[in-house]
Short mmCIF file of C-alpha atoms in Angstrom, two decimals:
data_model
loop_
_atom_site.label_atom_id
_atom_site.label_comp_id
_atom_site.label_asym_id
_atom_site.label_seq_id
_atom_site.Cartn_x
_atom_site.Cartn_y
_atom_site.Cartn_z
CA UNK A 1 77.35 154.32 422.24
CA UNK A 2 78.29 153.80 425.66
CA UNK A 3 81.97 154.84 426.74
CA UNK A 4 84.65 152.98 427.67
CA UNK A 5 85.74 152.40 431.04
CA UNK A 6 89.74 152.36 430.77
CA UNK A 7 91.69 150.64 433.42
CA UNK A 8 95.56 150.30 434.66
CA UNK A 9 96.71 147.36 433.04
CA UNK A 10 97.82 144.27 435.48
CA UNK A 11 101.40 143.45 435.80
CA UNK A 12 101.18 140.76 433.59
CA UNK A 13 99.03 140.33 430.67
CA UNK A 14 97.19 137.54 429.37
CA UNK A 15 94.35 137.01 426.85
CA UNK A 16 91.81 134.58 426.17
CA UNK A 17 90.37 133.63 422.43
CA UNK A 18 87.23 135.91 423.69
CA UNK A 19 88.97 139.06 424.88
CA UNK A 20 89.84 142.20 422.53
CA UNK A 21 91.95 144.83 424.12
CA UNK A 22 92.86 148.44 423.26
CA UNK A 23 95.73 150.08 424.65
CA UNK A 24 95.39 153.96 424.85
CA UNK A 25 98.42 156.13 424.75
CA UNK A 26 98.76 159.55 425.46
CA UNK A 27 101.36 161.15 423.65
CA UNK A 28 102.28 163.69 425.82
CA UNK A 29 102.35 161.44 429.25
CA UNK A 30 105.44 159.74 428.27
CA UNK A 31 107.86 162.32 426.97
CA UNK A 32 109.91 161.71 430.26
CA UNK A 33 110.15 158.18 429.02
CA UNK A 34 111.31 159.05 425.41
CA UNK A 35 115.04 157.85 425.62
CA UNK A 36 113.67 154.44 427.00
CA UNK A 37 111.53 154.06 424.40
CA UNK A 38 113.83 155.03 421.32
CA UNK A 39 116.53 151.93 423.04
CA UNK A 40 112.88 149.57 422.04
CA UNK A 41 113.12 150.39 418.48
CA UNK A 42 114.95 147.75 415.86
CA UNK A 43 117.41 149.53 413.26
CA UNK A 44 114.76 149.83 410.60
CA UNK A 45 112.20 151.68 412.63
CA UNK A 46 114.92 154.20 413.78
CA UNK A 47 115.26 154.67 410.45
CA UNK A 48 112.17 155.36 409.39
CA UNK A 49 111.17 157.74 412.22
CA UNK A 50 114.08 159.88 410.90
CA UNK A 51 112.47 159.82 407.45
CA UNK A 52 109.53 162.28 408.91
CA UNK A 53 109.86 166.31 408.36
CA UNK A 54 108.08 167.21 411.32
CA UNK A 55 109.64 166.34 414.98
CA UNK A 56 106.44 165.84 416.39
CA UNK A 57 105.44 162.98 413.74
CA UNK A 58 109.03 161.27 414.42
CA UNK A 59 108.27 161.43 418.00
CA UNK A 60 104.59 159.76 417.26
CA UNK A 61 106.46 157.06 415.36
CA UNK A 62 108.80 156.08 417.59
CA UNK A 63 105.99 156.36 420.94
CA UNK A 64 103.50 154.18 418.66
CA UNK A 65 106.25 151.66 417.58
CA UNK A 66 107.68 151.00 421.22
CA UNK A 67 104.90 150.93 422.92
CA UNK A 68 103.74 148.02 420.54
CA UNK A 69 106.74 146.08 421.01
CA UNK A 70 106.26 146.32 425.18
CA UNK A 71 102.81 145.60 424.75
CA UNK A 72 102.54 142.51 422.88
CA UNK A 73 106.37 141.77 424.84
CA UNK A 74 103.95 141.64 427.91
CA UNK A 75 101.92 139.06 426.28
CA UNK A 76 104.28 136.83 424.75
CA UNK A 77 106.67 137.32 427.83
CA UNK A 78 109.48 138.21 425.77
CA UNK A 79 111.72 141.27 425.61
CA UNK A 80 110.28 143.98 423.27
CA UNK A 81 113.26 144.81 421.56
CA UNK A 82 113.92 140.62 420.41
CA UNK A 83 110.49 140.62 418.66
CA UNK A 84 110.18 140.68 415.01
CA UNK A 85 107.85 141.62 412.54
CA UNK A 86 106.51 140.68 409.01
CA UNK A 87 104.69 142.49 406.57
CA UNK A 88 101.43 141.58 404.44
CA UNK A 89 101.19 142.14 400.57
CA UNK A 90 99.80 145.49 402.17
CA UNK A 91 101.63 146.67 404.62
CA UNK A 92 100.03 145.42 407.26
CA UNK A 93 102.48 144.27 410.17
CA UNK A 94 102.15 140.72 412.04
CA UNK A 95 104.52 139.19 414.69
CA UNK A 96 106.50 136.96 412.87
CA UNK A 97 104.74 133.16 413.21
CA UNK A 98 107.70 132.09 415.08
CA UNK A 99 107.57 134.07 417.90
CA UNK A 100 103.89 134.12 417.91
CA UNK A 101 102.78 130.89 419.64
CA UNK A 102 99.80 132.63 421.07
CA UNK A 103 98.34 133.79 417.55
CA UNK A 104 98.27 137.49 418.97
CA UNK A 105 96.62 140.01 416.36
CA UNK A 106 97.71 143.22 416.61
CA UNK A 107 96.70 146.91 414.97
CA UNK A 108 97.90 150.72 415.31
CA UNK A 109 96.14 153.95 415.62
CA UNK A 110 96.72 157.54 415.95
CA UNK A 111 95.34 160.85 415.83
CA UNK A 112 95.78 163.92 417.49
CA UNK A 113 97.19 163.57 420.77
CA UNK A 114 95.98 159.86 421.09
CA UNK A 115 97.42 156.35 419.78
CA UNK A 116 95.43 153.20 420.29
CA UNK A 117 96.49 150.15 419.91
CA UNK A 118 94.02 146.67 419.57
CA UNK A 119 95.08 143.11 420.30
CA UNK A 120 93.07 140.13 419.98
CA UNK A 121 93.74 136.29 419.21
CA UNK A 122 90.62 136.28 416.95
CA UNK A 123 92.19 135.73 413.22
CA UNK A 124 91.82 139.64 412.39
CA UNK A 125 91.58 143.16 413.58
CA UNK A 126 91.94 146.66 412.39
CA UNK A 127 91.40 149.62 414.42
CA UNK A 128 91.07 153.76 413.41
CA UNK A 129 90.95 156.92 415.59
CA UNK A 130 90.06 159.79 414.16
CA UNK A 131 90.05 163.20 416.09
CA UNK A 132 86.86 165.03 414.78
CA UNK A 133 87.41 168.69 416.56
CA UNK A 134 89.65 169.45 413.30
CA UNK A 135 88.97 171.05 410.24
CA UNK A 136 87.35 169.22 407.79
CA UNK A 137 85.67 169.55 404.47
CA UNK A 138 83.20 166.60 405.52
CA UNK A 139 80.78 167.32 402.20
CA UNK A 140 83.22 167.42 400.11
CA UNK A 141 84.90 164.09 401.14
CA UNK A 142 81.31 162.27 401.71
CA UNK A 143 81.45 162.30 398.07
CA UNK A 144 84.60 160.72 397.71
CA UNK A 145 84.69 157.72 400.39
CA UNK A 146 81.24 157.13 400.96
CA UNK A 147 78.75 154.89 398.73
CA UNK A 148 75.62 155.74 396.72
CA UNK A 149 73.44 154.59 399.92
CA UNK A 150 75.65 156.09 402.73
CA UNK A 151 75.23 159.14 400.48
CA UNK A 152 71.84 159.34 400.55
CA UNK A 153 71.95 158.43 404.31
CA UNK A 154 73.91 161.44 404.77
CA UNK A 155 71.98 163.67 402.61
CA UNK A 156 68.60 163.12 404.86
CA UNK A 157 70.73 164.41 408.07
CA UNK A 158 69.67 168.21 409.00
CA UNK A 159 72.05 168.85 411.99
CA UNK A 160 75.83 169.95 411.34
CA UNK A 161 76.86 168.36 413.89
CA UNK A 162 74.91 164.91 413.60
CA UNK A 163 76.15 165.39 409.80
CA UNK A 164 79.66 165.48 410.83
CA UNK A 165 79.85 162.39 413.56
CA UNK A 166 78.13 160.26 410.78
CA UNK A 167 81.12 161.19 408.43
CA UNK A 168 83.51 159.96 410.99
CA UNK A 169 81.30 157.27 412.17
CA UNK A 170 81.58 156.31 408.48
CA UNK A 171 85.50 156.40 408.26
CA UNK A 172 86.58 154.72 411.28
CA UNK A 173 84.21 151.85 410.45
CA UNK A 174 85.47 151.32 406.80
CA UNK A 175 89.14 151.87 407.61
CA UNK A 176 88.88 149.89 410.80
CA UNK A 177 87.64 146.99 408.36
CA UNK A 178 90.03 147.66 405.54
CA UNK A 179 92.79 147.44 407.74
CA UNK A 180 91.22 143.98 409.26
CA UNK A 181 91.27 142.43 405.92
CA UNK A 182 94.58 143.85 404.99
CA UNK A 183 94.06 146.09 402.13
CA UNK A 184 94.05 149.66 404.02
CA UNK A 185 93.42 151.99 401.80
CA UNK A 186 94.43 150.42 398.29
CA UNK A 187 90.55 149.21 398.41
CA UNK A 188 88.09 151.85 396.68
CA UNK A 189 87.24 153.12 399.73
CA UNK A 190 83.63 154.19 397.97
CA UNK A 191 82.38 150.58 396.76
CA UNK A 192 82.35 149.14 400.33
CA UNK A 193 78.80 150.08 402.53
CA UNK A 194 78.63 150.15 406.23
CA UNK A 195 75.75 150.80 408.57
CA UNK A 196 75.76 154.60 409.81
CA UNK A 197 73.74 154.06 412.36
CA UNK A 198 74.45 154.71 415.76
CA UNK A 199 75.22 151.24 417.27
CA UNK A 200 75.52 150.42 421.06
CA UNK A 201 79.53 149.94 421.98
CA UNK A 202 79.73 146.52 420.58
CA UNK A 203 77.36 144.86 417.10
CA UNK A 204 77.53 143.38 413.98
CA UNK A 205 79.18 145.09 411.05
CA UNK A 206 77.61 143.64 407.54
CA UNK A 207 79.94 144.30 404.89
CA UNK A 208 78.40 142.99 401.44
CA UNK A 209 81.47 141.80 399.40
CA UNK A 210 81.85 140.20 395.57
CA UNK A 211 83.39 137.28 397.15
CA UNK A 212 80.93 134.26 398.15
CA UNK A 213 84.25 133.33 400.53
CA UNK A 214 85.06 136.14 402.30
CA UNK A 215 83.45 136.46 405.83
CA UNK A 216 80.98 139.10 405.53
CA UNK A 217 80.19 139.50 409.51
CA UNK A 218 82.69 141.08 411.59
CA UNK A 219 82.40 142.24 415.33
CA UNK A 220 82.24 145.70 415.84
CA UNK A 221 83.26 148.29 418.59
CA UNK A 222 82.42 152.09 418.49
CA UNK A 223 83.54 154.55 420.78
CA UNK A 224 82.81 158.12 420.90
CA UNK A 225 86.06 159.42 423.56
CA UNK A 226 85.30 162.37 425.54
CA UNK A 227 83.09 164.13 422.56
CA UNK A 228 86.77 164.60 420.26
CA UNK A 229 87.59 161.29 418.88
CA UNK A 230 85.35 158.47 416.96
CA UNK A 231 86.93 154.77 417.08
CA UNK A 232 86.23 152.27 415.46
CA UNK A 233 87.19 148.47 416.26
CA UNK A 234 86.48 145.36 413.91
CA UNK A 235 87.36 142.03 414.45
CA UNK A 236 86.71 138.71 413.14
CA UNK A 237 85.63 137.07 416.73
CA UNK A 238 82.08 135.80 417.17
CA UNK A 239 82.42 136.12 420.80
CA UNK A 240 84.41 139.01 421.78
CA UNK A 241 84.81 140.97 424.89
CA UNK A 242 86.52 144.69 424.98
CA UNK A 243 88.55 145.77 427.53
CA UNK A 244 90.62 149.04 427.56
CA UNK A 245 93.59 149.42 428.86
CA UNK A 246 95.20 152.98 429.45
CA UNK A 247 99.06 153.22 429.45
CA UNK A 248 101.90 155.04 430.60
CA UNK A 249 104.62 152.86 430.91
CA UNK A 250 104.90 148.89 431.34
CA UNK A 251 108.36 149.04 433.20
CA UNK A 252 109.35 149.82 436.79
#
């Protein structure tokens, strides 16, 4: 895996039917920009970031959710706070078609101290961060989310540490693809298989399904981010270009 080369985003943002971008947000960069970003929100999100325990998940909410509505703003050139959403059988969140001339595909992120956030025109695209300095029972959970032959993949590993990016090379690369297909996590997370094997940044992701229909070949991305976080990136796009973008604020 080679890593990404993150740049300051133009002043105004376009996108061909080639081009996948990921937004990176740093949580802790734009606290001076909090009460500008909460004014973003609709009703309904303000809601639900007050629904949260913990202050510091609220305030993750409400970053993740405004940021998404300047970003893909940008792109349609329309005001963040007038766009409108619509929800999958899922979950999963799409502009709403009429506002979405461009066919923009969107997905969220986060972990840690990091959100991400992937757009593409391509007809699908899921995205996962995971922050692999924490604590984790990686064993134990190998034998709940990975297959018979990821199992034995892992089993033949003899370094700790190889051991452990393999576990989260595994995760980001099934959620990444659950959440490009829709499902998330309501999919038996066990009875999909992915290659573990260290790819270069972009490849082919081979997902054997039951369904004759489904498209079984999806575009891949892997990034390994400054030795803490694995990310994975899966789209539908048969040519596809990434380009990272990393944010502070997209206002003067």
């Amino acid at each position: 895996m080679n890593p990404i080369l993150w740049k300051k985003p133009p002043a105004k943002l376009s996108i061909s039917r080639s081009e996948l971008h990921v937004w990176r947000v740093h949580l802790d960069q734009v606290k001076d920009q909090h009460k500008y970003l909460i004014s973003l929100l609709s009703p309904e999100e303000i809601k639900r970031s007050e629904r949260f325990i913990f202050e510091r998940d609220s305030y993750r909410y409400q970053v993740t959710h405004s940021m998404k509505r300047l970003i893909l703003g940008n792109y349609l050139d329309c005001d963040a706070q007038y766009l409108r959403f619509e929800v999958g059988n899922y979950g999963k969140p799409s502009l709403a078609s009429l506002q979405n001339a461009l066919n923009i595909q969107f997905n969220l992120s986060h972990s840690h101290n990091l959100i991400l956030i992937a757009v593409t025109r391509a007809d699908s695209i899921g995205i996962d961060i995971e922050y692999y300095k924490k604590k984790l029972s990686i064993e134990s959970l190998a034998e709940i989310i990975f297959s018979p032959l990821e199992r034995k993949f892992f089993s033949e590993l003899k370094s700790q540490q190889e051991r452990k990016k393999v576990f989260f090379r595994c995760w980001t690369r099934k959620e990444a693809y659950l959440k490009a297909i829709g499902t998330g996590l309501t999919q038996d997370i066990s009875k999909i298989s992915v290659d573990l094997s260290e790819f270069s940044v972009q490849d082919w992701l081979q997902v054997p399904t039951l369904s004759k229909t489904e498209n079984t070949q999806w575009k891949l991305f892997t990034l390994d981010m400054r030795n803490a976080y694995m990310v994975a990136v899966v789209a539908t796009a048969f040519q596809c270009y990434l380009t990272g973008f990393d944010l502070n604020i997209l206002h003067e």
